[in-house]
mmCIF file of N, CA, C and O in Angstrom:
data_model
loop_
_atom_site.group_PDB
_atom_site.id
_atom_site.type_symbol
_atom_site.label_atom_id
_atom_site.label_comp_id
_atom_site.label_asym_id
_atom_site.label_seq_id
_atom_site.Cartn_x
_atom_site.Cartn_y
_atom_site.Cartn_z
ATOM 1 N N MET A 1 0.832 -1.173 0.000
ATOM 2 C CA MET A 1 0.000 0.000 0.000
ATOM 3 C C MET A 1 0.886 1.248 0.000
ATOM 4 O O MET A 1 1.741 1.415 0.865
ATOM 5 N N LEU A 2 0.703 2.102 -0.958
ATOM 6 C CA LEU A 2 1.437 3.352 -1.026
ATOM 7 C C LEU A 2 0.625 4.464 -0.375
ATOM 8 O O LEU A 2 -0.601 4.512 -0.503
ATOM 9 N N LEU A 3 1.314 5.330 0.329
ATOM 10 C CA LEU A 3 0.650 6.455 0.970
ATOM 11 C C LEU A 3 0.724 7.688 0.079
ATOM 12 O O LEU A 3 1.712 7.904 -0.618
ATOM 13 N N THR A 4 -0.311 8.473 0.151
ATOM 14 C CA THR A 4 -0.319 9.724 -0.601
ATOM 15 C C THR A 4 0.533 10.749 0.161
ATOM 16 O O THR A 4 0.768 10.595 1.365
ATOM 17 N N PRO A 5 0.999 11.787 -0.502
ATOM 18 C CA PRO A 5 1.732 12.842 0.205
ATOM 19 C C PRO A 5 0.929 13.430 1.363
ATOM 20 O O PRO A 5 1.482 13.752 2.411
ATOM 21 N N HIS A 6 -0.367 13.551 1.199
ATOM 22 C CA HIS A 6 -1.225 14.073 2.276
ATOM 23 C C HIS A 6 -1.215 13.130 3.480
ATOM 24 O O HIS A 6 -1.126 13.581 4.630
ATOM 25 N N GLN A 7 -1.306 11.820 3.242
ATOM 26 C CA GLN A 7 -1.276 10.842 4.333
ATOM 27 C C GLN A 7 0.077 10.857 5.050
ATOM 28 O O GLN A 7 0.140 10.766 6.271
ATOM 29 N N ILE A 8 1.151 10.981 4.292
ATOM 30 C CA ILE A 8 2.488 11.053 4.884
ATOM 31 C C ILE A 8 2.606 12.283 5.773
ATOM 32 O O ILE A 8 3.108 12.213 6.892
ATOM 33 N N LYS A 9 2.105 13.420 5.300
ATOM 34 C CA LYS A 9 2.148 14.643 6.098
ATOM 35 C C LYS A 9 1.335 14.491 7.373
ATOM 36 O O LYS A 9 1.752 14.932 8.449
ATOM 37 N N GLN A 10 0.170 13.853 7.304
ATOM 38 C CA GLN A 10 -0.656 13.628 8.490
ATOM 39 C C GLN A 10 0.077 12.758 9.505
ATOM 40 O O GLN A 10 0.047 13.045 10.701
ATOM 41 N N ILE A 11 0.734 11.697 9.041
ATOM 42 C CA ILE A 11 1.494 10.813 9.939
ATOM 43 C C ILE A 11 2.642 11.579 10.574
ATOM 44 O O ILE A 11 2.884 11.491 11.779
ATOM 45 N N TYR A 12 3.358 12.358 9.773
ATOM 46 C CA TYR A 12 4.476 13.157 10.283
ATOM 47 C C TYR A 12 3.992 14.161 11.328
ATOM 48 O O TYR A 12 4.574 14.287 12.405
ATOM 49 N N ASP A 13 2.921 14.896 11.027
ATOM 50 C CA ASP A 13 2.392 15.888 11.958
ATOM 51 C C ASP A 13 1.940 15.247 13.259
ATOM 52 O O ASP A 13 2.189 15.774 14.347
ATOM 53 N N ASN A 14 1.293 14.093 13.171
ATOM 54 C CA ASN A 14 0.834 13.387 14.362
ATOM 55 C C ASN A 14 2.027 12.935 15.213
ATOM 56 O O ASN A 14 2.035 13.111 16.441
ATOM 57 N N ALA A 15 3.049 12.370 14.585
ATOM 58 C CA ALA A 15 4.241 11.921 15.313
ATOM 59 C C ALA A 15 4.955 13.109 15.958
ATOM 60 O O ALA A 15 5.366 13.041 17.122
ATOM 61 N N ARG A 16 5.088 14.207 15.240
ATOM 62 C CA ARG A 16 5.732 15.410 15.782
ATOM 63 C C ARG A 16 4.971 15.930 16.993
ATOM 64 O O ARG A 16 5.556 16.251 18.030
ATOM 65 N N ASP A 17 3.636 15.970 16.903
ATOM 66 C CA ASP A 17 2.823 16.458 18.020
ATOM 67 C C ASP A 17 2.965 15.551 19.237
ATOM 68 O O ASP A 17 3.029 16.031 20.368
ATOM 69 N N GLN A 18 3.036 14.247 19.022
ATOM 70 C CA GLN A 18 3.224 13.323 20.138
ATOM 71 C C GLN A 18 4.590 13.509 20.783
ATOM 72 O O GLN A 18 4.722 13.475 22.006
ATOM 73 N N LEU A 19 5.622 13.715 19.973
ATOM 74 C CA LEU A 19 6.961 13.942 20.518
ATOM 75 C C LEU A 19 7.029 15.248 21.296
ATOM 76 O O LEU A 19 7.657 15.319 22.349
ATOM 77 N N HIS A 20 6.387 16.270 20.796
ATOM 78 C CA HIS A 20 6.397 17.564 21.479
ATOM 79 C C HIS A 20 5.717 17.486 22.838
ATOM 80 O O HIS A 20 6.112 18.188 23.760
ATOM 81 N N SER A 21 4.682 16.663 22.963
ATOM 82 C CA SER A 21 3.927 16.623 24.212
ATOM 83 C C SER A 21 4.438 15.563 25.184
ATOM 84 O O SER A 21 4.035 15.553 26.338
ATOM 85 N N ALA A 22 5.338 14.680 24.755
ATOM 86 C CA ALA A 22 5.859 13.628 25.633
ATOM 87 C C ALA A 22 6.726 14.222 26.731
ATOM 88 O O ALA A 22 7.507 15.135 26.496
ATOM 89 N N ASP A 23 6.576 13.730 27.939
ATOM 90 C CA ASP A 23 7.361 14.220 29.073
ATOM 91 C C ASP A 23 8.831 13.877 28.858
ATOM 92 O O ASP A 23 9.195 12.718 28.701
ATOM 93 N N PRO A 24 9.724 14.873 28.857
ATOM 94 C CA PRO A 24 11.144 14.628 28.611
ATOM 95 C C PRO A 24 11.908 14.091 29.824
ATOM 96 O O PRO A 24 13.086 13.789 29.710
ATOM 97 N N LEU A 25 11.256 13.929 30.982
ATOM 98 C CA LEU A 25 11.962 13.530 32.201
ATOM 99 C C LEU A 25 12.771 12.242 32.043
ATOM 100 O O LEU A 25 13.938 12.215 32.447
ATOM 101 N N PRO A 26 12.242 11.161 31.458
ATOM 102 C CA PRO A 26 13.061 9.947 31.323
ATOM 103 C C PRO A 26 14.351 10.185 30.533
ATOM 104 O O PRO A 26 15.404 9.643 30.873
ATOM 105 N N ILE A 27 14.278 11.006 29.503
ATOM 106 C CA ILE A 27 15.469 11.297 28.705
ATOM 107 C C ILE A 27 16.451 12.136 29.511
ATOM 108 O O ILE A 27 17.648 11.869 29.526
ATOM 109 N N LEU A 28 15.943 13.155 30.201
ATOM 110 C CA LEU A 28 16.803 14.006 31.019
ATOM 111 C C LEU A 28 17.494 13.182 32.118
ATOM 112 O O LEU A 28 18.679 13.361 32.374
ATOM 113 N N GLU A 29 16.745 12.274 32.738
ATOM 114 C CA GLU A 29 17.326 11.422 33.783
ATOM 115 C C GLU A 29 18.408 10.511 33.208
ATOM 116 O O GLU A 29 19.428 10.286 33.854
ATOM 117 N N SER A 30 18.192 10.006 32.004
ATOM 118 C CA SER A 30 19.186 9.116 31.392
ATOM 119 C C SER A 30 20.481 9.852 31.074
ATOM 120 O O SER A 30 21.532 9.229 30.939
ATOM 121 N N LEU A 31 20.421 11.189 30.967
ATOM 122 C CA LEU A 31 21.610 11.991 30.704
ATOM 123 C C LEU A 31 22.331 12.396 31.993
ATOM 124 O O LEU A 31 23.313 13.118 31.957
ATOM 125 N N ASN A 32 21.814 11.909 33.125
ATOM 126 C CA ASN A 32 22.391 12.199 34.445
ATOM 127 C C ASN A 32 22.511 13.693 34.717
ATOM 128 O O ASN A 32 23.516 14.173 35.246
ATOM 129 N N LEU A 33 21.482 14.442 34.349
ATOM 130 C CA LEU A 33 21.453 15.879 34.594
ATOM 131 C C LEU A 33 20.886 16.148 35.983
ATOM 132 O O LEU A 33 20.091 15.375 36.507
ATOM 133 N N ASN A 34 21.301 17.251 36.577
ATOM 134 C CA ASN A 34 20.756 17.686 37.854
ATOM 135 C C ASN A 34 19.409 18.345 37.561
ATOM 136 O O ASN A 34 19.354 19.447 37.039
ATOM 137 N N ILE A 35 18.313 17.652 37.900
ATOM 138 C CA ILE A 35 16.963 18.076 37.546
ATOM 139 C C ILE A 35 16.170 18.367 38.813
ATOM 140 O O ILE A 35 16.199 17.593 39.760
ATOM 141 N N VAL A 36 15.443 19.469 38.812
ATOM 142 C CA VAL A 36 14.526 19.794 39.904
ATOM 143 C C VAL A 36 13.152 20.005 39.286
ATOM 144 O O VAL A 36 12.987 20.872 38.415
ATOM 145 N N GLN A 37 12.188 19.200 39.715
ATOM 146 C CA GLN A 37 10.831 19.374 39.192
ATOM 147 C C GLN A 37 10.177 20.527 39.956
ATOM 148 O O GLN A 37 10.043 20.481 41.169
ATOM 149 N N VAL A 38 9.777 21.560 39.222
ATOM 150 C CA VAL A 38 9.172 22.749 39.814
ATOM 151 C C VAL A 38 7.686 22.507 40.072
ATOM 152 O O VAL A 38 7.157 22.881 41.109
ATOM 153 N N ASN A 39 7.025 21.884 39.122
ATOM 154 C CA ASN A 39 5.616 21.508 39.217
ATOM 155 C C ASN A 39 5.399 20.388 38.196
ATOM 156 O O ASN A 39 6.354 19.980 37.538
ATOM 157 N N PRO A 40 4.196 19.863 38.053
ATOM 158 C CA PRO A 40 4.012 18.726 37.128
ATOM 159 C C PRO A 40 4.399 18.986 35.677
ATOM 160 O O PRO A 40 4.590 18.049 34.917
ATOM 161 N N ILE A 41 4.530 20.259 35.292
ATOM 162 C CA ILE A 41 4.829 20.547 33.887
ATOM 163 C C ILE A 41 6.071 21.417 33.696
ATOM 164 O O ILE A 41 6.270 21.990 32.625
ATOM 165 N N SER A 42 6.933 21.505 34.699
ATOM 166 C CA SER A 42 8.131 22.341 34.582
ATOM 167 C C SER A 42 9.312 21.736 35.331
ATOM 168 O O SER A 42 9.137 21.166 36.413
ATOM 169 N N TYR A 43 10.510 21.892 34.734
ATOM 170 C CA TYR A 43 11.748 21.407 35.343
ATOM 171 C C TYR A 43 12.819 22.485 35.253
ATOM 172 O O TYR A 43 12.876 23.231 34.284
ATOM 173 N N LYS A 44 13.668 22.541 36.277
ATOM 174 C CA LYS A 44 14.876 23.359 36.236
ATOM 175 C C LYS A 44 16.042 22.402 36.060
ATOM 176 O O LYS A 44 16.042 21.313 36.629
ATOM 177 N N LEU A 45 17.058 22.815 35.300
ATOM 178 C CA LEU A 45 18.218 21.959 35.039
ATOM 179 C C LEU A 45 19.503 22.714 35.313
ATOM 180 O O LEU A 45 19.608 23.897 34.994
ATOM 181 N N ASN A 46 20.473 22.024 35.861
ATOM 182 C CA ASN A 46 21.828 22.559 35.961
ATOM 183 C C ASN A 46 22.649 21.858 34.888
ATOM 184 O O ASN A 46 22.982 20.685 35.016
ATOM 185 N N LEU A 47 22.949 22.589 33.826
ATOM 186 C CA LEU A 47 23.693 22.025 32.701
ATOM 187 C C LEU A 47 25.181 22.311 32.809
ATOM 188 O O LEU A 47 25.989 21.659 32.176
ATOM 189 N N ARG A 48 25.519 23.304 33.602
ATOM 190 C CA ARG A 48 26.910 23.724 33.754
ATOM 191 C C ARG A 48 27.252 23.780 35.232
ATOM 192 O O ARG A 48 26.397 23.574 36.072
ATOM 193 N N ASP A 49 28.476 24.079 35.540
ATOM 194 C CA ASP A 49 28.898 24.190 36.929
ATOM 195 C C ASP A 49 28.477 25.565 37.460
ATOM 196 O O ASP A 49 29.260 26.506 37.479
ATOM 197 N N GLU A 50 27.193 25.666 37.841
ATOM 198 C CA GLU A 50 26.632 26.922 38.310
ATOM 199 C C GLU A 50 25.852 26.688 39.597
ATOM 200 O O GLU A 50 25.431 25.565 39.886
ATOM 201 N N ARG A 51 25.634 27.749 40.335
ATOM 202 C CA ARG A 51 24.898 27.640 41.592
ATOM 203 C C ARG A 51 23.394 27.644 41.374
ATOM 204 O O ARG A 51 22.636 27.145 42.196
ATOM 205 N N HIS A 52 22.940 28.243 40.284
ATOM 206 C CA HIS A 52 21.513 28.338 39.981
ATOM 207 C C HIS A 52 21.216 27.586 38.689
ATOM 208 O O HIS A 52 22.119 27.280 37.919
ATOM 209 N N ALA A 53 19.950 27.335 38.458
ATOM 210 C CA ALA A 53 19.549 26.579 37.266
ATOM 211 C C ALA A 53 20.052 27.232 35.986
ATOM 212 O O ALA A 53 20.001 28.442 35.831
ATOM 213 N N SER A 54 20.574 26.395 35.107
ATOM 214 C CA SER A 54 21.078 26.852 33.811
ATOM 215 C C SER A 54 19.980 26.934 32.768
ATOM 216 O O SER A 54 20.079 27.685 31.803
ATOM 217 N N ALA A 55 18.949 26.105 32.946
ATOM 218 C CA ALA A 55 17.897 26.011 31.944
ATOM 219 C C ALA A 55 16.575 25.687 32.610
ATOM 220 O O ALA A 55 16.522 25.216 33.745
ATOM 221 N N PHE A 56 15.519 25.924 31.874
ATOM 222 C CA PHE A 56 14.168 25.694 32.358
ATOM 223 C C PHE A 56 13.386 25.039 31.229
ATOM 224 O O PHE A 56 13.493 25.460 30.075
ATOM 225 N N ILE A 57 12.621 24.007 31.540
ATOM 226 C CA ILE A 57 11.788 23.308 30.563
ATOM 227 C C ILE A 57 10.360 23.324 31.084
ATOM 228 O O ILE A 57 10.130 23.015 32.252
ATOM 229 N N SER A 58 9.418 23.670 30.217
ATOM 230 C CA SER A 58 8.031 23.752 30.653
ATOM 231 C C SER A 58 7.081 23.380 29.516
ATOM 232 O O SER A 58 7.355 23.654 28.356
ATOM 233 N N LEU A 59 5.967 22.765 29.883
ATOM 234 C CA LEU A 59 4.925 22.397 28.923
ATOM 235 C C LEU A 59 3.997 23.586 28.740
ATOM 236 O O LEU A 59 3.354 24.042 29.679
ATOM 237 N N ILE A 60 3.966 24.126 27.510
ATOM 238 C CA ILE A 60 3.136 25.278 27.183
ATOM 239 C C ILE A 60 2.343 24.938 25.922
ATOM 240 O O ILE A 60 2.929 24.593 24.899
ATOM 241 N N ASN A 61 1.040 25.035 26.013
ATOM 242 C CA ASN A 61 0.176 24.744 24.856
ATOM 243 C C ASN A 61 0.476 23.385 24.241
ATOM 244 O O ASN A 61 0.614 23.243 23.031
ATOM 245 N N LYS A 62 0.630 22.371 25.087
ATOM 246 C CA LYS A 62 0.848 20.984 24.677
ATOM 247 C C LYS A 62 2.185 20.750 23.987
ATOM 248 O O LYS A 62 2.360 19.777 23.270
ATOM 249 N N LYS A 63 3.165 21.665 24.184
ATOM 250 C CA LYS A 63 4.504 21.482 23.638
ATOM 251 C C LYS A 63 5.514 21.795 24.734
ATOM 252 O O LYS A 63 5.330 22.717 25.512
ATOM 253 N N TRP A 64 6.602 21.026 24.768
ATOM 254 C CA TRP A 64 7.669 21.275 25.719
ATOM 255 C C TRP A 64 8.628 22.311 25.142
ATOM 256 O O TRP A 64 9.186 22.120 24.077
ATOM 257 N N PHE A 65 8.787 23.406 25.865
ATOM 258 C CA PHE A 65 9.689 24.483 25.486
ATOM 259 C C PHE A 65 10.846 24.557 26.470
ATOM 260 O O PHE A 65 10.684 24.207 27.643
ATOM 261 N N TYR A 66 11.996 24.999 26.000
ATOM 262 C CA TYR A 66 13.145 25.184 26.882
ATOM 263 C C TYR A 66 13.676 26.604 26.758
ATOM 264 O O TYR A 66 13.469 27.282 25.765
ATOM 265 N N LYS A 67 14.338 27.023 27.797
ATOM 266 C CA LYS A 67 15.057 28.295 27.817
ATOM 267 C C LYS A 67 16.388 28.003 28.497
ATOM 268 O O LYS A 67 16.433 27.529 29.628
ATOM 269 N N ASP A 68 17.489 28.247 27.783
ATOM 270 C CA ASP A 68 18.834 28.072 28.328
ATOM 271 C C ASP A 68 19.351 29.456 28.698
ATOM 272 O O ASP A 68 19.558 30.298 27.840
ATOM 273 N N PHE A 69 19.545 29.676 29.991
ATOM 274 C CA PHE A 69 19.969 30.987 30.471
ATOM 275 C C PHE A 69 21.449 31.258 30.187
ATOM 276 O O PHE A 69 21.870 32.403 30.142
ATOM 277 N N GLY A 70 22.229 30.214 29.965
ATOM 278 C CA GLY A 70 23.655 30.379 29.706
ATOM 279 C C GLY A 70 23.958 30.953 28.336
ATOM 280 O O GLY A 70 24.815 31.813 28.192
ATOM 281 N N ASP A 71 23.244 30.477 27.320
ATOM 282 C CA ASP A 71 23.506 30.992 25.971
ATOM 283 C C ASP A 71 22.296 31.718 25.378
ATOM 284 O O ASP A 71 22.280 32.082 24.216
ATOM 285 N N ASN A 72 21.267 31.881 26.218
ATOM 286 C CA ASN A 72 20.065 32.629 25.849
ATOM 287 C C ASN A 72 19.293 31.982 24.695
ATOM 288 O O ASN A 72 18.552 32.655 23.990
ATOM 289 N N SER A 73 19.478 30.684 24.484
ATOM 290 C CA SER A 73 18.726 30.000 23.446
ATOM 291 C C SER A 73 17.388 29.515 24.005
ATOM 292 O O SER A 73 17.214 29.368 25.212
ATOM 293 N N SER A 74 16.436 29.271 23.114
ATOM 294 C CA SER A 74 15.137 28.766 23.512
ATOM 295 C C SER A 74 14.491 28.085 22.313
ATOM 296 O O SER A 74 14.923 28.264 21.179
ATOM 297 N N GLY A 75 13.472 27.325 22.568
ATOM 298 C CA GLY A 75 12.765 26.646 21.488
ATOM 299 C C GLY A 75 11.972 25.463 22.010
ATOM 300 O O GLY A 75 11.775 25.317 23.209
ATOM 301 N N THR A 76 11.529 24.600 21.105
ATOM 302 C CA THR A 76 10.778 23.419 21.496
ATOM 303 C C THR A 76 11.730 22.241 21.638
ATOM 304 O O THR A 76 12.794 22.206 21.042
ATOM 305 N N ILE A 77 11.304 21.297 22.445
ATOM 306 C CA ILE A 77 12.080 20.080 22.668
ATOM 307 C C ILE A 77 11.679 19.058 21.603
ATOM 308 O O ILE A 77 10.503 18.804 21.404
ATOM 309 N N GLU A 78 12.640 18.527 20.916
ATOM 310 C CA GLU A 78 12.412 17.439 19.957
ATOM 311 C C GLU A 78 13.008 16.198 20.585
ATOM 312 O O GLU A 78 14.213 16.091 20.717
ATOM 313 N N ASN A 79 12.143 15.265 21.006
ATOM 314 C CA ASN A 79 12.644 14.048 21.671
ATOM 315 C C ASN A 79 13.318 13.138 20.662
ATOM 316 O O ASN A 79 12.872 12.953 19.598
#
C-alpha cells in the first residue's frame, strides 16, 4: 500500500505532536542531569557548573519548550 503525500504529512504531523507533548523527564534522567521538578509541567536543570539553574523546561500549549539561560537559546524540545 502506497501512501499519498497528504497521508504522509498527516502521519508526520501526528508523530511530531506526540513527541512535542511527551514528558522529557526519562530522557533528562538518562543523561544524568541535575533536575529539579518545579511543578508537574516544569523542570529546572543545571547544565553547567553553576549555583543556579542553567535552563528551564516547561509544557506550554501541549509542547515542551526550553530556555537556556547560559547561551540565551530557547525553542521546542524534539525528543
